[in-house]
């Protein structure tokens, strides 16, 4: 009873906040609604017994991705209202394509049934005596080590790409060079002079 | 509980070499002072050659499945990896001349290419939807960055962004399709999917879901080989991206994506081949038609080559539609020949310079036979080969594919293929007409890039095209051996 109540609550808020994400006038509000949507999706995962995914969603998506979005949206000097006005002309076409997809997906949802063999093929959910995190940890670095490592390479490529496309060397910028600072000798920078009283240093 | 198996790592030594090597090269690039591009590029070529050499000397022998059946190592994967490494070497050697003095002269260029090659290696060995996806994304992400590499050019940035957005949509289709397949079969592993799909006759309505998933995955792959109707990005990206990157795009990723399609159609989707055949046939016919007719009106060489590559992928797909062993081996042979011809064509284009830049317009070539006769003859040979005129290599590729189609009773495909080849020959030969029978444009003649390596690559490609007739059987035998294990 409580579980289904929680399910409907999370789902309702999730769908409503998703709607607000695309309809809010102010982009900052959109991002905030996106964060709300993430939280509710995390709630749904908890209901499914996937607490690890739920926390990852909260930590990574809310904590890092959405905050990054927020920064980008605040920094960009783009009039989102104008953008939206321009994209309005594509709405009829978008609605048609979206409608076709919706009908197809609804059809599939009613037609779908898993194969007789699917039950045997499907990997067991977390073993009963193990927590989610523990069970994931057991397979992530053994059975799934290859996709795990390749995902790491994908992130590396993303980082290289971001640097390649944005980093510019500007002439005239002052940089701290630690080795220069360490290699400075006393004679180069300190000069000791005897100063006669009343005359000052030239 | 599964335990990490070190033998698996040894088995994928080429991939490990590429991954570690690329990261080392990045360190070389960061620590080298000034002008790190040349050494890093040459070291990258060296890395690829060593990797390809390792693959050649450590033949697959029997088929191996490693990493919990995520990857499959067989003759087909080996041959495709050698093709990919070879194409990448040629593309990078051509590129070195082009990128030397522009904003693109940065060492990340070969490093990103190397990561793309690694992703493609994983694609051709993929035996699991998960491995397929990560390999595909690794290569795609590197390619997006490469397309926008000339960041000061608006056209390159536009090309990169367009490629990225459309590529993301195709990834979405792939994932949606994969989730449907997983939902029905309960597994992401190719062998298990195949067994599940072939075991129970798929019950009525559920088959629609499986078909839907399969077609979504095939569509995403068709995007990668730029087959019609998923070709929209190709002309714009080819035109906008720097020429050296376009050459890489035209040569290498097509092989990996086509290998993956072959793997999917002969592996997990083999039980549903009869449903998939008409889809592939439509894609093949549409690609041949668009490739032939849309190219006629182009004035930019790069756009023309984009449509030419669309058409060529259509011809290659004919081999797959035939669905026989003959067809698959013809496809592999076609890919190899296409790759070499493309290397040569881009070699000529990138060697010829107008105001220090690679030539862009077809009219730039007018009167080339007078100003640069050798290059005019070289390009003429390549264009004749592309249009499939015997005794050049291109003829044998087309002949093998159409022969396989006729043997499989796909007469309509073969007839359309021959007819579109005739149309395509018109625009290939039009380039020859411009070079030999039009007066040179006013102003100075086309300059030449002073890169000896590019000339060697061009010469090698020309030799292959000209001398292929002496031993056409050898490539056919190699292709047949590689595709032997695919069909049961």
XYZ file of C-alpha atoms in Angstrom:
690
model
C 0.000 0.000 0.000
C 2.655 2.490 1.060
C 4.965 1.230 -1.673
C 2.390 1.794 -4.382
C 1.510 5.175 -2.909
C 5.202 6.091 -3.026
C 5.428 4.803 -6.596
C 2.558 6.991 -7.776
C 3.892 9.982 -5.882
C 7.387 9.658 -7.349
C 6.070 8.964 -10.845
C 3.636 11.872 -10.780
C 6.227 14.361 -9.559
C 8.755 12.934 -12.050
C 6.465 13.415 -15.026
C 5.296 16.841 -13.914
C 8.817 18.103 -13.299
C 9.896 16.693 -16.671
C 7.093 18.694 -18.252
C 8.243 21.828 -16.437
C 11.815 21.241 -17.643
C 10.732 21.801 -21.216
C 8.043 24.398 -20.571
C 9.705 26.709 -18.023
C 10.492 30.148 -19.426
C 13.597 30.638 -17.357
C 16.339 28.087 -18.181
C 17.592 28.125 -14.612
C 14.177 26.949 -13.494
C 14.404 24.189 -16.096
C 17.615 22.909 -14.580
C 16.127 23.032 -11.093
C 13.149 20.997 -12.287
C 15.593 18.594 -13.901
C 17.202 18.097 -10.497
C 13.768 17.411 -9.019
C 13.167 14.872 -11.783
C 16.471 13.146 -10.989
C 15.560 12.898 -7.313
C 12.216 11.320 -8.079
C 13.801 8.861 -10.515
C 16.204 7.947 -7.720
C 13.190 7.353 -5.507
C 11.773 4.962 -8.107
C 15.058 3.049 -8.161
C 14.939 2.692 -4.376
C 11.463 1.209 -4.713
C 12.893 -1.320 -7.186
C 15.513 -2.362 -4.655
C 18.353 -0.819 -6.640
C 19.654 1.492 -3.963
C 23.140 1.751 -5.454
C 21.833 3.110 -8.760
C 19.571 5.465 -6.825
C 22.441 6.966 -4.887
C 24.639 7.179 -7.969
C 21.842 9.030 -9.715
C 21.574 11.471 -6.835
C 25.318 11.933 -6.403
C 26.489 11.995 -10.008
C 23.533 13.474 -11.847
C 22.343 15.911 -9.226
C 25.669 16.582 -7.618
C 27.802 16.919 -10.721
C 25.926 16.914 -14.002
C 22.972 19.121 -13.077
C 25.159 21.610 -11.251
C 27.372 21.771 -14.322
C 24.259 22.399 -16.428
C 23.318 25.177 -14.070
C 26.695 26.848 -14.466
C 26.601 26.536 -18.236
C 23.060 27.881 -18.466
C 23.932 30.830 -16.261
C 27.118 31.610 -18.195
C 25.725 31.313 -21.700
C 24.480 34.562 -23.082
C 21.728 33.045 -25.163
C 18.172 34.219 -25.280
C 16.310 30.986 -24.769
C 13.004 32.661 -25.543
C 14.255 33.478 -29.073
C 15.605 29.975 -29.504
C 12.266 28.569 -28.523
C 10.411 30.865 -30.920
C 12.608 29.628 -33.774
C 12.149 26.009 -32.885
C 8.366 26.464 -32.695
C 8.091 26.071 -36.465
C 9.246 22.458 -36.180
C 6.616 21.551 -33.610
C 4.006 20.150 -36.039
C 6.529 17.828 -37.669
C 7.890 16.849 -34.276
C 4.417 16.067 -33.015
C 3.696 13.861 -36.019
C 6.934 11.880 -35.637
C 6.539 11.693 -31.874
C 2.936 10.533 -32.294
C 3.948 7.761 -34.691
C 6.678 6.626 -32.310
C 4.243 6.700 -29.399
C 1.724 4.540 -31.220
C 4.430 2.089 -32.218
C 5.777 1.880 -28.711
C 2.331 1.418 -27.234
C 1.742 -1.374 -29.720
C 5.000 -3.012 -28.717
C 4.216 -2.678 -25.047
C 1.020 -4.676 -25.477
C 2.556 -7.188 -27.866
C 5.688 -7.799 -25.870
C 6.329 -11.012 -24.024
C 9.743 -12.435 -23.234
C 11.025 -15.563 -24.903
C 10.537 -18.869 -23.129
C 14.305 -19.066 -22.720
C 14.696 -15.541 -21.377
C 14.180 -16.679 -17.816
C 17.187 -18.959 -18.052
C 19.338 -16.436 -19.899
C 18.720 -13.497 -17.678
C 21.352 -12.737 -15.092
C 20.193 -13.100 -11.522
C 19.497 -9.873 -9.678
C 21.627 -9.310 -6.618
C 21.983 -12.476 -4.526
C 19.802 -12.423 -1.442
C 22.517 -12.165 1.174
C 24.433 -9.422 -0.599
C 23.769 -5.720 -0.846
C 23.469 -4.090 -4.251
C 26.826 -2.408 -3.981
C 28.557 -5.593 -2.953
C 26.999 -7.581 -5.808
C 27.965 -4.930 -8.371
C 31.471 -4.804 -6.998
C 31.828 -8.536 -7.499
C 31.139 -8.423 -11.226
C 32.237 -4.937 -12.265
C 35.955 -5.722 -12.163
C 35.742 -9.352 -13.205
C 32.952 -10.206 -15.596
C 32.545 -6.664 -16.898
C 36.138 -5.527 -16.701
C 36.359 -4.971 -20.445
C 33.441 -2.546 -20.845
C 34.509 -0.931 -17.583
C 38.000 -0.215 -18.874
C 36.779 0.881 -22.288
C 34.369 3.286 -20.598
C 37.401 4.746 -18.895
C 39.020 5.241 -22.297
C 35.844 6.909 -23.570
C 36.032 9.389 -20.704
C 39.708 9.972 -21.506
C 38.836 10.720 -25.138
C 36.100 13.082 -23.964
C 38.637 14.911 -21.843
C 41.180 15.140 -24.662
C 38.402 16.363 -26.947
C 37.322 19.075 -24.536
C 40.893 20.279 -24.190
C 41.645 20.129 -27.914
C 38.540 22.058 -28.858
C 38.707 24.756 -26.213
C 42.192 25.294 -24.824
C 43.922 28.252 -26.384
C 47.371 29.504 -25.571
C 47.056 33.253 -25.174
C 50.222 35.283 -25.500
C 50.956 37.525 -22.573
C 49.311 35.496 -19.871
C 51.356 35.177 -16.723
C 51.859 31.689 -15.439
C 53.397 30.388 -12.300
C 56.467 28.304 -13.126
C 57.380 26.382 -10.038
C 60.761 25.272 -11.332
C 61.770 28.860 -12.047
C 60.648 29.853 -8.609
C 62.617 27.077 -6.970
C 65.731 27.733 -8.996
C 65.956 31.369 -8.111
C 69.247 32.141 -6.426
C 69.627 34.604 -3.670
C 72.091 36.730 -5.683
C 69.572 37.259 -8.490
C 66.890 38.860 -6.419
C 68.429 40.201 -3.242
C 70.848 43.069 -3.189
C 72.405 44.177 0.011
C 73.495 47.740 0.228
C 74.966 49.760 2.901
C 72.826 52.826 3.264
C 74.312 55.927 4.732
C 71.997 57.550 7.162
C 70.136 60.461 5.725
C 70.902 59.599 2.070
C 68.459 56.790 1.162
C 68.798 54.278 -1.673
C 69.111 55.500 -5.236
C 31.826 -16.090 -9.126
C 33.934 -15.217 -12.130
C 37.535 -14.403 -11.634
C 39.582 -12.044 -13.700
C 41.463 -14.112 -16.257
C 44.853 -12.849 -17.340
C 44.902 -15.064 -20.434
C 42.094 -12.922 -21.812
C 44.341 -9.886 -21.650
C 47.066 -11.753 -23.531
C 44.543 -12.767 -26.165
C 43.622 -9.149 -26.889
C 47.238 -8.012 -26.977
C 46.683 -5.820 -30.078
C 43.975 -3.839 -28.313
C 46.062 -3.539 -25.159
C 49.024 -2.380 -27.241
C 46.877 0.263 -28.901
C 45.385 1.511 -25.640
C 48.670 1.681 -23.753
C 50.535 2.976 -26.797
C 48.046 5.786 -27.392
C 48.304 6.907 -23.798
C 52.100 6.817 -23.967
C 52.023 8.837 -27.185
C 49.923 11.413 -25.417
C 52.588 11.703 -22.751
C 55.224 12.076 -25.475
C 53.162 14.856 -27.028
C 52.690 16.694 -23.755
C 56.322 16.532 -22.702
C 57.916 17.220 -26.081
C 58.703 20.869 -26.566
C 57.287 22.501 -29.679
C 56.395 20.733 -32.916
C 55.363 17.474 -31.287
C 53.050 16.563 -34.164
C 55.571 14.971 -36.531
C 57.233 12.642 -33.995
C 53.902 11.664 -32.435
C 52.354 11.030 -35.854
C 55.262 8.853 -36.944
C 55.222 6.969 -33.650
C 51.470 6.435 -34.084
C 52.064 4.976 -37.536
C 54.754 2.785 -36.001
C 52.327 1.664 -33.274
C 49.677 0.730 -35.834
C 52.165 -1.099 -38.037
C 53.461 -3.071 -35.061
C 49.904 -3.892 -34.000
C 48.961 -5.017 -37.495
C 52.161 -7.033 -37.698
C 51.366 -8.712 -34.403
C 47.898 -9.610 -35.688
C 49.356 -10.989 -38.923
C 51.888 -13.174 -37.149
C 49.536 -14.398 -34.425
C 46.850 -15.875 -36.643
C 43.556 -16.563 -34.978
C 43.538 -20.249 -35.747
C 40.432 -21.397 -34.012
C 37.806 -18.955 -32.895
C 38.333 -17.671 -29.357
C 35.891 -15.967 -27.054
C 37.371 -13.875 -24.281
C 36.191 -11.695 -21.397
C 33.142 -13.792 -20.592
C 32.295 -14.082 -24.298
C 32.252 -10.322 -24.715
C 34.771 -10.381 -27.544
C 35.289 -12.910 -30.287
C 38.644 -13.393 -31.958
C 38.353 -15.140 -35.299
C 39.782 -14.957 -38.810
C 37.203 -12.390 -39.853
C 38.012 -10.039 -36.965
C 41.737 -10.465 -37.648
C 41.437 -9.551 -41.313
C 39.178 -6.582 -40.579
C 41.617 -5.320 -37.957
C 44.453 -5.536 -40.472
C 42.334 -3.564 -42.971
C 41.515 -0.946 -40.357
C 45.110 -0.567 -39.232
C 46.299 -0.400 -42.848
C 43.703 2.196 -43.807
C 44.533 4.248 -40.735
C 48.256 4.173 -41.538
C 47.582 5.395 -45.081
C 45.169 8.091 -43.877
C 47.568 9.419 -41.267
C 50.532 9.425 -43.653
C 48.430 11.442 -46.098
C 47.293 13.742 -43.309
C 50.770 14.631 -42.104
C 51.322 16.714 -45.215
C 48.030 18.518 -44.825
C 48.056 19.338 -41.145
C 51.621 20.407 -40.801
C 51.290 24.149 -40.868
C 47.739 24.879 -39.823
C 45.964 25.228 -36.529
C 45.565 21.480 -36.755
C 49.252 20.848 -36.171
C 48.681 19.489 -32.699
C 49.775 16.128 -31.408
C 46.285 15.176 -30.228
C 45.347 14.549 -33.865
C 47.138 11.188 -34.265
C 46.341 10.249 -30.667
C 42.607 10.687 -31.237
C 42.895 8.694 -34.461
C 44.585 5.951 -32.507
C 41.769 5.836 -29.969
C 39.283 5.718 -32.840
C 41.173 2.746 -34.285
C 41.059 1.033 -30.896
C 37.307 1.547 -30.749
C 36.956 0.046 -34.216
C 39.053 -2.969 -33.202
C 36.609 -3.566 -30.369
C 33.671 -3.117 -32.752
C 34.811 -5.800 -35.174
C 35.491 -8.198 -32.309
C 32.295 -7.430 -30.419
C 30.334 -10.458 -29.328
C 28.048 -8.708 -26.876
C 25.769 -5.709 -27.221
C 27.621 -4.027 -24.369
C 31.041 -4.484 -25.971
C 29.572 -3.326 -29.278
C 28.254 -0.149 -27.683
C 31.399 0.857 -25.815
C 33.575 0.156 -28.858
C 31.257 2.132 -31.090
C 31.167 5.102 -28.726
C 34.933 5.105 -28.270
C 35.475 5.381 -32.000
C 32.547 7.746 -32.583
C 33.574 10.190 -29.877
C 37.101 10.400 -31.288
C 35.669 10.984 -34.761
C 33.379 13.804 -33.574
C 36.359 15.619 -32.111
C 38.421 15.029 -35.251
C 35.645 16.482 -37.425
C 35.752 19.717 -35.441
C 39.522 19.643 -35.034
C 40.075 22.754 -37.160
C 38.316 24.781 -34.501
C 38.920 28.181 -36.059
C 36.893 27.195 -39.104
C 33.150 27.629 -38.754
C 32.485 24.902 -41.288
C 34.561 22.366 -39.390
C 32.838 23.254 -36.120
C 29.480 22.932 -37.814
C 30.498 19.571 -39.266
C 31.631 18.346 -35.878
C 28.455 19.474 -34.149
C 26.204 18.042 -36.838
C 28.024 14.741 -36.761
C 27.838 14.697 -32.965
C 24.107 15.416 -32.721
C 23.123 12.946 -35.441
C 25.554 10.386 -34.066
C 23.964 10.744 -30.648
C 20.555 10.069 -32.185
C 21.885 6.947 -33.877
C 23.380 5.814 -30.568
C 19.973 6.327 -29.015
C 18.401 4.116 -31.681
C 21.057 1.494 -31.091
C 20.436 1.473 -27.351
C 16.672 1.367 -27.763
C 16.993 -1.558 -30.135
C 19.444 -3.300 -27.808
C 17.071 -2.928 -24.878
C 14.226 -4.457 -26.914
C 16.403 -7.395 -27.924
C 17.539 -7.818 -24.345
C 13.961 -7.610 -23.137
C 12.947 -10.473 -25.375
C 15.980 -12.746 -25.098
C 17.198 -11.907 -21.613
C 20.794 -11.617 -22.750
C 23.129 -9.201 -24.452
C 25.525 -11.877 -25.604
C 25.423 -12.592 -29.331
C 25.576 -16.403 -29.143
C 22.839 -16.544 -26.529
C 20.667 -14.152 -28.545
C 21.139 -16.313 -31.620
C 20.295 -19.500 -29.736
C 17.230 -17.916 -28.132
C 15.913 -16.471 -31.364
C 16.395 -19.699 -33.271
C 15.114 -22.028 -30.543
C 11.540 -21.005 -29.899
C 9.627 -19.946 -32.964
C 9.068 -16.338 -31.962
C 5.399 -16.145 -30.899
C 3.145 -13.920 -33.006
C 3.054 -10.357 -31.694
C 6.374 -10.620 -29.870
C 8.145 -11.083 -33.159
C 7.245 -7.481 -33.974
C 9.161 -6.344 -30.915
C 12.212 -8.385 -31.850
C 12.038 -7.140 -35.429
C 11.673 -3.582 -34.200
C 14.745 -3.937 -32.011
C 16.737 -5.544 -34.771
C 15.827 -2.894 -37.309
C 16.684 -0.124 -34.852
C 20.150 -1.627 -34.365
C 20.666 -2.117 -38.088
C 19.523 1.477 -38.710
C 22.076 2.765 -36.234
C 24.762 0.800 -38.045
C 23.495 2.036 -41.406
C 24.050 5.540 -40.056
C 27.673 4.673 -39.402
C 28.266 3.421 -42.945
C 26.168 6.358 -44.224
C 23.703 4.194 -46.117
C 20.513 5.780 -47.389
C 18.187 6.850 -45.670
C 20.645 7.563 -42.865
C 23.136 9.380 -45.066
C 22.063 13.002 -44.507
C 25.096 13.880 -42.434
C 27.686 12.548 -44.852
C 27.998 15.301 -47.489
C 27.953 18.096 -44.918
C 30.457 16.450 -42.606
C 32.738 15.410 -45.469
C 32.677 18.928 -46.870
C 33.054 20.768 -43.579
C 35.687 18.620 -41.927
C 39.343 19.216 -42.786
C 40.323 17.203 -45.881
C 42.704 14.931 -43.999
C 39.937 14.056 -41.538
C 37.520 13.474 -44.415
C 39.997 11.002 -45.889
C 40.131 9.153 -42.585
C 36.318 9.150 -42.360
C 35.952 7.807 -45.881
C 38.533 5.078 -45.458
C 38.487 3.571 -41.995
C 35.217 3.768 -39.980
C 33.209 2.349 -42.884
C 35.159 -0.905 -42.683
C 34.559 -1.282 -38.967
C 30.842 -0.520 -39.201
C 30.391 -2.796 -42.197
C 32.227 -5.594 -40.352
C 29.899 -5.085 -37.422
C 26.843 -5.321 -39.673
C 28.201 -8.557 -41.126
C 28.802 -9.857 -37.614
C 25.251 -8.960 -36.527
C 23.523 -10.353 -39.596
C 25.433 -13.624 -39.557
C 25.433 -13.933 -35.759
C 22.649 -12.880 -33.386
C 20.163 -11.944 -36.114
C 20.852 -14.958 -38.305
C 17.613 -16.745 -37.267
C 15.655 -13.746 -38.555
C 17.728 -13.298 -41.709
C 14.731 -13.755 -43.971
C 13.019 -10.780 -42.284
C 16.133 -8.679 -42.408
C 16.986 -9.370 -46.041
C 14.336 -7.065 -47.570
C 15.343 -4.238 -45.217
C 18.967 -4.557 -46.258
C 17.948 -4.819 -49.903
C 15.997 -1.548 -49.697
C 18.906 0.172 -47.978
C 21.303 -1.136 -50.625
C 19.133 -0.063 -53.563
C 18.441 3.372 -52.077
C 22.144 3.907 -51.375
C 23.111 2.946 -54.920
C 20.487 5.265 -56.408
C 21.237 8.279 -54.197
C 24.973 7.719 -54.542
C 24.682 7.726 -58.322
C 22.168 10.510 -58.959
C 22.882 13.013 -56.182
C 26.582 13.071 -57.026
C 25.961 14.323 -60.562
C 25.126 17.876 -59.531
C 27.953 18.331 -57.028
C 30.639 20.935 -57.606
C 32.739 20.216 -54.536
C 35.103 17.265 -54.745
C 34.543 16.318 -51.129
C 30.758 16.288 -51.518
C 31.133 14.223 -54.661
C 33.298 11.730 -52.817
C 30.739 11.661 -50.010
C 27.999 10.607 -52.426
C 30.434 8.232 -54.071
C 31.048 6.573 -50.700
C 27.282 6.320 -50.126
C 26.930 4.556 -53.458
C 29.890 2.297 -52.769
C 28.382 1.213 -49.451
C 25.247 0.335 -51.411
C 27.251 -1.926 -53.747
C 28.990 -3.516 -50.764
C 25.632 -4.190 -49.094
C 24.524 -6.107 -52.194
C 27.015 -8.775 -51.132
C 25.398 -8.943 -47.721
C 21.878 -9.128 -49.135
C 22.951 -12.125 -51.188
C 23.502 -13.711 -47.791
C 25.741 -16.448 -49.149
C 29.330 -17.179 -48.373
C 30.178 -15.956 -51.850
C 28.399 -12.680 -51.116
C 30.194 -12.098 -47.821
C 33.601 -12.761 -49.295
C 32.751 -10.471 -52.224
C 31.794 -7.790 -49.695
C 35.104 -8.085 -47.873
C 36.976 -7.945 -51.155
C 34.939 -4.920 -52.223
C 35.752 -3.125 -48.965
C 39.479 -3.730 -49.417
C 39.480 -2.443 -52.986
C 37.277 0.535 -52.094
C 39.650 1.414 -49.291
C 42.716 1.427 -51.529
C 40.987 3.472 -54.254
C 39.797 6.016 -51.694
C 43.299 6.331 -50.284
C 44.603 7.079 -53.768
C 41.885 9.587 -54.605
C 42.350 11.530 -51.390
C 46.099 11.270 -51.911
C 45.848 13.178 -55.197
C 43.439 15.723 -53.770
C 45.563 16.404 -50.730
C 48.794 16.647 -52.679
C 47.409 19.278 -55.027
C 47.281 22.700 -53.443
C 45.496 25.890 -54.262
C 46.847 28.792 -52.222
C 48.424 26.316 -49.831
C 45.147 24.493 -49.169
C 43.924 21.173 -50.509
C 41.744 21.596 -53.609
C 38.033 21.834 -52.925
C 36.194 22.388 -56.186
C 36.025 20.166 -59.220
C 36.663 23.236 -61.392
C 39.994 23.662 -59.586
C 41.141 20.604 -61.493
C 40.457 22.044 -64.936
C 43.402 21.719 -67.272
C 45.316 19.622 -64.782
C 46.630 17.449 -67.607
C 48.688 20.401 -68.818
C 49.913 21.792 -65.519
C 50.416 18.565 -63.561
C 50.162 15.695 -66.054
C 51.303 12.928 -63.693
C 48.657 13.750 -61.141
C 46.025 14.076 -63.832
C 46.849 10.588 -65.087
C 46.911 9.209 -61.549
C 43.495 10.641 -60.753
C 42.191 9.464 -64.129
C 43.281 5.888 -63.360
C 41.618 6.058 -59.942
C 38.404 7.474 -61.393
C 38.278 4.762 -64.072
C 38.806 2.205 -61.321
C 36.076 3.752 -59.164
C 33.647 3.583 -62.037
C 34.496 -0.098 -62.469
C 36.209 -0.187 -65.820
C 38.354 -3.265 -66.433
C 41.187 -4.116 -66.042
C 41.482 -1.920 -62.956
C 40.888 -3.136 -59.408
C 37.511 -1.451 -59.017
C 36.055 -3.647 -61.720
C 36.880 -6.839 -59.809
C 35.194 -5.597 -56.651
C 31.974 -4.749 -58.451
C 32.146 -7.923 -60.524
C 32.488 -10.116 -57.415
C 29.560 -8.429 -55.673
C 27.208 -8.616 -58.663
C 28.261 -12.184 -59.396
C 27.342 -13.135 -55.824
C 23.989 -11.387 -56.192
C 23.210 -13.255 -59.404
C 24.274 -16.551 -57.836
C 21.825 -15.871 -54.995
C 19.069 -15.092 -57.528
C 18.965 -11.424 -56.502
C 18.739 -10.361 -60.137
C 16.953 -7.082 -59.430
C 19.757 -5.936 -57.163
C 22.404 -6.885 -59.689
C 20.588 -5.061 -62.498
C 20.094 -1.921 -60.409
C 23.722 -2.156 -59.377
C 24.965 -2.287 -62.935
C 22.661 0.541 -64.037
C 23.680 2.835 -61.183
C 27.322 2.010 -61.905
C 26.796 3.358 -65.386
C 25.283 6.556 -63.991
C 28.099 6.839 -61.478
C 30.655 6.334 -64.242
C 29.309 9.523 -65.791
C 30.382 11.743 -62.939
C 33.670 9.943 -62.379
C 34.526 10.397 -66.023
C 33.312 13.985 -65.856
C 36.266 14.666 -63.527
C 38.570 13.211 -66.172
C 36.916 15.428 -68.797
C 37.493 18.500 -66.636
C 41.133 17.603 -66.151
C 41.946 16.799 -69.773
C 39.603 18.802 -71.963
C 38.968 22.047 -70.099
C 41.228 25.024 -70.273
C 43.066 25.807 -67.050
C 41.545 28.572 -64.985
C 43.261 31.908 -64.931
C 45.777 32.476 -62.217
C 48.634 30.322 -61.192
C 48.652 26.576 -61.620
C 47.951 24.272 -58.731
C 50.808 23.921 -56.319
C 52.072 20.668 -54.914
C 52.544 19.615 -51.365
C 56.168 18.789 -50.702
C 55.513 15.677 -48.696
C 57.365 12.624 -50.039
C 55.436 10.216 -47.794
C 52.092 11.148 -49.338
C 53.528 10.432 -52.788
C 54.665 7.000 -51.679
C 51.173 6.237 -50.335
C 49.612 7.455 -53.570
C 52.052 5.396 -55.617
C 51.334 2.261 -53.612
C 47.612 2.708 -54.091
C 48.064 3.239 -57.833
C 50.208 0.125 -58.107
C 47.521 -1.889 -56.343
C 44.816 -0.564 -58.661
C 46.867 -1.200 -61.802
C 48.424 -4.536 -60.917
C 45.428 -6.100 -59.212
C 44.588 -7.933 -62.408
C 47.791 -9.963 -62.124
C 46.571 -11.749 -58.994
C 42.886 -11.100 -58.456
C 42.462 -14.518 -56.896
C 44.750 -13.876 -53.932
C 42.491 -11.247 -52.366
C 39.443 -13.371 -53.156
C 41.023 -16.326 -51.367
C 41.900 -14.191 -48.336
C 38.346 -12.832 -48.178
C 36.839 -16.280 -48.587
C 38.984 -17.705 -45.797
C 38.132 -14.884 -43.450
C 34.400 -15.205 -43.968
C 34.443 -19.001 -43.835
C 33.538 -19.268 -40.196
C 30.731 -16.731 -40.248
C 27.975 -18.756 -41.863
C 27.182 -22.087 -40.311
